Every structure is written in structure tokens, then in C-alpha cells.
Coordinates of C-alpha atoms and ligand atoms in Angstrom, one line a residue:
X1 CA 0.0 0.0 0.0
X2 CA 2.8 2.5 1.1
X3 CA 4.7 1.4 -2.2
X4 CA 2.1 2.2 -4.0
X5 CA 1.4 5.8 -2.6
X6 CA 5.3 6.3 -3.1
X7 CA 5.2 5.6 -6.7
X8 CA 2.3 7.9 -7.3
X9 CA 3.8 10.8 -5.2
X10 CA 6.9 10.2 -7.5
X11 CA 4.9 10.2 -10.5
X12 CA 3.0 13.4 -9.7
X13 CA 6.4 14.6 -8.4
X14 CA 7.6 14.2 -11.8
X15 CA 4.7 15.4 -13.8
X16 CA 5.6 18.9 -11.6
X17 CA 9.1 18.8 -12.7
X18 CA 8.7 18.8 -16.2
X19 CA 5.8 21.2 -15.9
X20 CA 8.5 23.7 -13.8
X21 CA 10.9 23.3 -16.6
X22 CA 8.5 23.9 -19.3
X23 CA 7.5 27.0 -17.4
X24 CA 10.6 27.8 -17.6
X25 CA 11.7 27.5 -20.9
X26 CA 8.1 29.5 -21.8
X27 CA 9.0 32.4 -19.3
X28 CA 12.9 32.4 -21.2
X29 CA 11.2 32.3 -24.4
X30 CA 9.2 35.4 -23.2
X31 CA 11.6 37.0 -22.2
X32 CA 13.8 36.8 -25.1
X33 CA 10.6 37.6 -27.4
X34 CA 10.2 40.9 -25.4
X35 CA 13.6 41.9 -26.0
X36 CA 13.4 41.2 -29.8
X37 CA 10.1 43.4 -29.8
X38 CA 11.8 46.3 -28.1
X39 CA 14.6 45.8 -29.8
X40 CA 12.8 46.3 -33.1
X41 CA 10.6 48.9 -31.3
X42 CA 13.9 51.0 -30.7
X43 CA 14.7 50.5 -34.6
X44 CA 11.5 51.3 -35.6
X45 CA 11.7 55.1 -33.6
X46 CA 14.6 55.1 -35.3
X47 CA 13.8 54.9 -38.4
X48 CA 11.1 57.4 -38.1
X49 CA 13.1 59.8 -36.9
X50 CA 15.3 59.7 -39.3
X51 CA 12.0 59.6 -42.4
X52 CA 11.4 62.9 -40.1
X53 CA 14.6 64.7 -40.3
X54 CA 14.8 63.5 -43.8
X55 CA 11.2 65.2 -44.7
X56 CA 12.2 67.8 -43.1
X57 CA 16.2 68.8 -44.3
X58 CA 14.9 68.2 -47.8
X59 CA 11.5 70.6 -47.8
X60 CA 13.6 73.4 -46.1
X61 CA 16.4 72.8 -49.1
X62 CA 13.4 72.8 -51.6
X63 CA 12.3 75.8 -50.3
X64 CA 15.0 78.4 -50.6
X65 CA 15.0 77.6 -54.3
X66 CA 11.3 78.1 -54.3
X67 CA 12.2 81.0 -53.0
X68 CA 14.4 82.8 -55.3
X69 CA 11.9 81.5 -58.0
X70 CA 9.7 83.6 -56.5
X71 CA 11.4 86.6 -56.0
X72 CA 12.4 86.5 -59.8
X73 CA 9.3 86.1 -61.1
X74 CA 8.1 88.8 -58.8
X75 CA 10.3 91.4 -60.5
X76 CA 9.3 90.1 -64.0
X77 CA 5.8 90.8 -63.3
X78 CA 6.0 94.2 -61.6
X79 CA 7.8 95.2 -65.1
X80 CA 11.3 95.9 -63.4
X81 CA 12.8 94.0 -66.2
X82 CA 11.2 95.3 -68.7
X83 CA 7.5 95.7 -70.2
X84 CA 5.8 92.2 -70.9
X85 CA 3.5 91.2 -74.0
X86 CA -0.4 90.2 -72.9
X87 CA 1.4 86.5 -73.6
X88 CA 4.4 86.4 -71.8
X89 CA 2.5 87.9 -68.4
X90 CA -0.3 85.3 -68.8
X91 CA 3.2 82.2 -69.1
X92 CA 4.5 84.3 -66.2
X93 CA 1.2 84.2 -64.2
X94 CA 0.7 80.0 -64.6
X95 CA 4.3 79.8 -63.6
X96 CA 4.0 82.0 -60.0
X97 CA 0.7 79.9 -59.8
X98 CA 2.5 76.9 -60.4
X99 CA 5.5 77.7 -57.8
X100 CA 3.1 79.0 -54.9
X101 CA 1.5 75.1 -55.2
X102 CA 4.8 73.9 -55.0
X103 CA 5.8 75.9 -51.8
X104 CA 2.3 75.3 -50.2
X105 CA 3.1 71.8 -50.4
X106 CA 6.2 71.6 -48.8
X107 CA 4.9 74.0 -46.3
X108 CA 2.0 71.4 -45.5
X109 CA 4.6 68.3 -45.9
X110 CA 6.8 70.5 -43.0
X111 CA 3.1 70.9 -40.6
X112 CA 2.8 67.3 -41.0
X113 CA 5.7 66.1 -40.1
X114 CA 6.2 68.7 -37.2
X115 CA 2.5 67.8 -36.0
X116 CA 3.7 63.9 -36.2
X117 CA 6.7 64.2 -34.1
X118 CA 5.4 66.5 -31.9
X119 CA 7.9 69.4 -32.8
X120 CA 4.9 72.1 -33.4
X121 CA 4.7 73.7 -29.7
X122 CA 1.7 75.2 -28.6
X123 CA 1.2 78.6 -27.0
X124 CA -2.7 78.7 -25.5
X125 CA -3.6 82.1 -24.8
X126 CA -7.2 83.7 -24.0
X127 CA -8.3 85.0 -27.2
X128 CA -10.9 86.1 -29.8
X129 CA -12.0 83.3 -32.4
X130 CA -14.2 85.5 -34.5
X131 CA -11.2 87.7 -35.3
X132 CA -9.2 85.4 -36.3
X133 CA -12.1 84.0 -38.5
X134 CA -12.7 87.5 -40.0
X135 CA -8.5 87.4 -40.6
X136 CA -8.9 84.3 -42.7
X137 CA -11.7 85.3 -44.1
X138 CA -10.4 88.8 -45.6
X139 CA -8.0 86.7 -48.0
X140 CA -10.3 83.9 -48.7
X141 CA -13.5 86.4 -50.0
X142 CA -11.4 87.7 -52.7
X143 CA -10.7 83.8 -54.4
X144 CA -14.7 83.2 -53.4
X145 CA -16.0 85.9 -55.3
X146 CA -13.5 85.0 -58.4
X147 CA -15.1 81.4 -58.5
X148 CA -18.9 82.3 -57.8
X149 CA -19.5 81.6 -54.4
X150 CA -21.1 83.3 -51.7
X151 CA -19.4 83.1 -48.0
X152 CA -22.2 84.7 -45.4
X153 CA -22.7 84.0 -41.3
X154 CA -25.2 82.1 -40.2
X155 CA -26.6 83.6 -37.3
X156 CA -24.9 86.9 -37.3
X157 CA -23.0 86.0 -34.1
X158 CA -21.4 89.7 -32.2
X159 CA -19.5 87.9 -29.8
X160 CA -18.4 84.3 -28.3
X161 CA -16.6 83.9 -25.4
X162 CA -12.8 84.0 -25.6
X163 CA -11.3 80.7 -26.1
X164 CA -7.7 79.3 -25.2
X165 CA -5.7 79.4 -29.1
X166 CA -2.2 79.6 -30.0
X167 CA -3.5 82.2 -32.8
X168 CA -1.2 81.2 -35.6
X169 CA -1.7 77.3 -35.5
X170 CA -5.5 77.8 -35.3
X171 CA -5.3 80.1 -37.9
X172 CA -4.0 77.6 -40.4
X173 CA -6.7 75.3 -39.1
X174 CA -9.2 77.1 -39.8
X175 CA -8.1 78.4 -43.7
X176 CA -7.8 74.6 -44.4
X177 CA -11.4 74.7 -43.5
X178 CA -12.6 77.5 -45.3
X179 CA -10.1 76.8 -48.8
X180 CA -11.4 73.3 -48.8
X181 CA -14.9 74.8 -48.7
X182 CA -13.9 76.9 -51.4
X183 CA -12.3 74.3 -53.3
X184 CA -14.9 71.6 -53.5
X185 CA -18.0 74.0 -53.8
X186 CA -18.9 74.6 -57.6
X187 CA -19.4 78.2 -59.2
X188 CA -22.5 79.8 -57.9
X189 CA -22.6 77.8 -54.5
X190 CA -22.6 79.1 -51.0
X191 CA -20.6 78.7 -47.9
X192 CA -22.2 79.4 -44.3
X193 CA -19.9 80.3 -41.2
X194 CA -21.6 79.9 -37.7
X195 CA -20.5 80.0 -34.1
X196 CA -22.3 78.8 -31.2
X197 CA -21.0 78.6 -27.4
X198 CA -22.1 76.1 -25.0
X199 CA -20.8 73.7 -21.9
X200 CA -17.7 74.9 -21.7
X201 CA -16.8 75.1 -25.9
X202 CA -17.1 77.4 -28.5
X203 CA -17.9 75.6 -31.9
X204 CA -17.0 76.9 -35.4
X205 CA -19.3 75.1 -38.4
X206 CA -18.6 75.6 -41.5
X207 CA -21.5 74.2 -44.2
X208 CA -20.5 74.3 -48.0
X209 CA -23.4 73.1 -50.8
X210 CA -20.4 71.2 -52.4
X211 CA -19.4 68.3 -54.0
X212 CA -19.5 66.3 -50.6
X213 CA -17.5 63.2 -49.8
X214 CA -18.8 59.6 -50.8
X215 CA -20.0 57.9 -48.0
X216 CA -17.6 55.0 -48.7
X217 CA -14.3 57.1 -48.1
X218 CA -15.7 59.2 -45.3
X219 CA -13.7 56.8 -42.7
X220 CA -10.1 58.1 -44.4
X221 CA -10.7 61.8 -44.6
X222 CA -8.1 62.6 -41.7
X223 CA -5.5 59.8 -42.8
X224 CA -2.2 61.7 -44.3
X225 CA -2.4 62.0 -48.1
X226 CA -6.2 60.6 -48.5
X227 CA -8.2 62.6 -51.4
X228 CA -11.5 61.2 -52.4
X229 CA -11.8 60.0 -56.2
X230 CA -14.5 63.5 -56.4
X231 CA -12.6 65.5 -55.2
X232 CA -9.1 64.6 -57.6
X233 CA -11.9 65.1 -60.3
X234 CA -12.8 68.5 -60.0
X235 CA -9.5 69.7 -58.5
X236 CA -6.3 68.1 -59.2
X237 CA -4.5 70.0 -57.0
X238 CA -3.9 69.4 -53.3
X239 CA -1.6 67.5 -51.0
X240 CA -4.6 65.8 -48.9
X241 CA -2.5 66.6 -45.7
X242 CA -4.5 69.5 -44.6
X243 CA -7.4 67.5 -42.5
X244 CA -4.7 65.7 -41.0
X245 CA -3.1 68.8 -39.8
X246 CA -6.2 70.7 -38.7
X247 CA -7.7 67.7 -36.6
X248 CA -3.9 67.7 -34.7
X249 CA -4.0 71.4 -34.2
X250 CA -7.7 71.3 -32.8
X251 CA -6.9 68.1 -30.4
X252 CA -3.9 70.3 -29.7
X253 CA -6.0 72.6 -28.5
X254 CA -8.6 70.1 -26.1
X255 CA -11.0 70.5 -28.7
X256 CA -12.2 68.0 -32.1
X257 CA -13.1 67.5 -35.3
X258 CA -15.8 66.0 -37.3
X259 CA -17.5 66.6 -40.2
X260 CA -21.3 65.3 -41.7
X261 CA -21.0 65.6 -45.3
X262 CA -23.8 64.0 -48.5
X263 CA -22.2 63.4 -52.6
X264 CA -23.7 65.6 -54.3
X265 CA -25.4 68.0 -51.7
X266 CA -22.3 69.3 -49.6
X267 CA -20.1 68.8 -45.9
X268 CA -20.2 70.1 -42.9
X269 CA -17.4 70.6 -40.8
X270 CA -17.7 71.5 -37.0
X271 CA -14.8 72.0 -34.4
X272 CA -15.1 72.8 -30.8
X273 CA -12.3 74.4 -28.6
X274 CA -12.2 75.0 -24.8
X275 CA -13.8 78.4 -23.4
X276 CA -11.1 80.3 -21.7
X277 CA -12.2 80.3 -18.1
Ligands
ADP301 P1 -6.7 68.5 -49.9 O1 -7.8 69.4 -49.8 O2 -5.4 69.2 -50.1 O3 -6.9 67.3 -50.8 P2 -7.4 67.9 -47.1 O4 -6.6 67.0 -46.2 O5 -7.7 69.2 -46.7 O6 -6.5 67.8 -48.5 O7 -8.7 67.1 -47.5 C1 -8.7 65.7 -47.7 C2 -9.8 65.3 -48.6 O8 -11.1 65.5 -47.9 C3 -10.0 66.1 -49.8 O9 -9.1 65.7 -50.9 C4 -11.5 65.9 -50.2 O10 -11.6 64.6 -50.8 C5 -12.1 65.9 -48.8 N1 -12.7 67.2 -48.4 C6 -12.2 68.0 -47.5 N2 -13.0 69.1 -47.3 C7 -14.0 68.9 -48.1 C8 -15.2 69.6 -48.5 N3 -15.5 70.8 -47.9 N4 -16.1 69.1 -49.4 C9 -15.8 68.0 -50.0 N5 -14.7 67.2 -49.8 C10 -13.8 67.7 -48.8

């Protein structure tokens, strides 16, 4: 009877050992996965930082050449190199059009990557939205008007509480906003800008009858370098890294981004920011 019991504690004594040692060989193999993974982790950060610095050395190095393209043609046009035919001003014209693309660009490729790594530093101070909307607005009514479309406020709003900005960051924000109204609205549509204050955030909307963003491709509006197949159609020119930058900036700010928008009829896009208290 004892022999018996011995054999089975020394079977079951066993059965633990090898258990142990499998448990051990599991916890080593653990172990040296989790290394691997923050091994590749570390290359990884590495990597990006140097697709970061790379980004960014080359669009500053693009840019000074942009530059003096610019400057050049400016004096050409102005005539300080001498009188131009009809012809070679309307060459001249597509060209400086052609170049300001080209630096808008790398300026939005810069935001991007500066939003990504986290290099854009914010300044909140207490300030007025509505001015900064009126700002925006006083360069973007001039490029409505050429294509046919009317920009108005809603309810004719006199003042909202002061809300906690970094002025300059919001202010690109919210020109993304309005140009992309602009942009995807056909001639003779209408734009509507409207502010309303409540539980604790001031929200900007801005409705456009535009072309409006197929239902299917709504989910990728905010991922870097998405354009919907409309939108490429009736303006082949963007870098489809504006959204992206905006929603950062608002978050940035506490506040967020969304949109409602129907092909064919037009979009709607509201952001909230915190009130200052
Ligand atoms: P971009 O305008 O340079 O393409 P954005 O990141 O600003 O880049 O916008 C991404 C895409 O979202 C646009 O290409 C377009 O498909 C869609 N979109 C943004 N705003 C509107 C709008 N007001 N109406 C219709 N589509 C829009």
C-alpha cells in the first residue's frame, strides 16, 4: 500500500518537474521575445526619426530655391525687367501659380511632419476666435467671389466667449477649413460660417453646398495624403495633408473634429475648442 502511494507521489512529483521546466523555458522564451520586440521597437523610432529629419532637411532645401523663383518672377511681373506682351504675363502668371503650389506643399509636408513628431509647440492664450475668422476670411472672400460663391454667417454671431488658441496654429486650421470649402463648392454655391458657445466650448461650423464626400471614403478623410476619387476630379491639385493637420491642431487645442457631409449636396465641418475660463 505505502509502495504504491510512493510511486504515485513520485509520478506526480515528476509530472511537476517537467511542468516547472516547461515554465521555464516559456518564461525564457518570453523573455527573449520581449527583447526582440523592443529591440525592433527602438529600430522602428529610429527609423522614423530619421523619415522625419529627412522630410524635413529636404523641404527646407526645396524651399530656398522656391524662393528665389519667386522673388524673380516677382520682379518680372511688376515690369522691373522690362514691359511684358499680354502672352508672356499670362506664361509668367501660370508659372507663380505653379510655384506657390509647390511651396504650399512643402509647407504642409513641414506641418505634417512637425504635428507627427510632436515638434509644433503650442502657445494657448485667451483669445478672440471671430477675429481670427474675420483674418482668414479677408484673403479667402477675394478667391470666393472670383469662383462664384457666396461666404455669409449664419446667425450673425457679435461675440463668443474667448477661447484658449495659439493664434497662428488655429489660424492655419481654420483656412484649411474654409479653402477646402472653397475648393470643392462649384461656381455659384454658397458657404455658411456659424459659431455657437455652449458647456464649456465654443464651436465653429462651417457648411459648404459642395461636392460632398462619398459615404464610402468618409472613414479616411483625416489619414495623411487621402483625397476622395470627387474631389481629384474636379480639382487636381492638393496634398490631402491639410485634414490631417487641422484635426492635430484642434486636439492640440482640447478641442475636435468631425464633419457630416452627402455626394452631391455638400459637408459640414464642425470644431469645438475649450472656453477660456
Ligand atoms: P486636400 O484638400 O489638399 O486634398 P485635405 O486633407 O484638406 O486635403 O482634405 C482631404 C480630402 O477631404 C479632400 O481631398 C477631399 O476629398 C475631402 N474634403 C475636405 N473638405 C471637403 C469639403 N469641404 N467638401 C468635399 N470634400 C472635402
Amino acid at each position: 500500500m505505502e509502495d504504491n502511494t510512493d510511486k504515485t507521489d513520485l509520478a506526480v512529483h515528476d509530472k511537476l518537474n517537467t511542468l516547472i521546466k516547461e515554465l521555464d523555458r516559456g518564461g525564457k522564451l518570453l523573455i527573449r521575445r520581449d527583447l526582440e520586440l523592443s529591440r525592433a521597437n527602438e529600430k522602428l523610432r529610429y527609423l522614423d526619426q530619421a523619415k522625419s529629419e529627412f522630410v524635413s532637411v529636404a523641404a527646407h532645401q526645396l524651399r530656398t530655391p522656391l524662393s528665389g523663383i519667386k522673388w524673380s518672377l516677382n520682379l518680372l511681373l511688376a515690369g522691373d525687367l522690362g514691359t511684358l506682351s499680354d502672352e508672356q504675363r499670362t506664361f509668367l502668371l501660370k508659372c507663380y501659380e505653379s510655384n506657390e503650389r509647390m511651396i504650399a506643399l512643402i509647407n504642409d509636408m513641414l506641418s505634417a511632419d512637425r504635428v507627427e513628431s510632436g515638434k509644433f509647440r503650442f502657445d494657448l492664450k485667451p483669445a478672440q476666435l471671430l477675429d481670427l475668422v474675420d483674418n482668414v476670411l479677408f484673403e479667402i472672400l477675394p478667391v470666393a467671389r472670383d469662383r462664384h460663391i457666396k461666404i455669409s454667417f449664419g446667425t450673425k454671431t457679435e461675440k463668443i466667449p474667448l477661447v484658449l488658441m495659439d493664434a497662428e496654429k488655429l489660424r492655419g486650421a481654420i483656412q484649411n477649413l474654409l479653402e477646402n470649402a472653397v475648393r470643392y463648392t462649384l461656381s455659384g454655391g454658397s458657404i455658411t460660417v456659424s459659431f455657437s458657445a455652449d458647456q464649456g466650448f465654443v464651436t465653429m461650423v462651417v457648411k459648404d453646398s459642395g461636392i460632398g464626400i462619398p459615404i464610402s471614403q468618409q472613414g479616411k478623410i483625416f489619414t495623411r495624403f487621402f483625397r476622395a476619387t470627387n474631389a481629384i476630379r474636379k480639382e487636381t491639385d492638393g496634398s490631402g495633408l491639410g485634414l490631417f493637420i487641422t484635426k492635430n491642431i484642434v486636439e492640440k487645442h482640447g478641442g475636435k473634429l468631425w464633419f457630416e457631409s452627402e455626394q452631391g449636396k455638400g459637408s459640414t465641418f464642425y470644431f469645438s475648442i475649450p472656453i477660456a475660463l
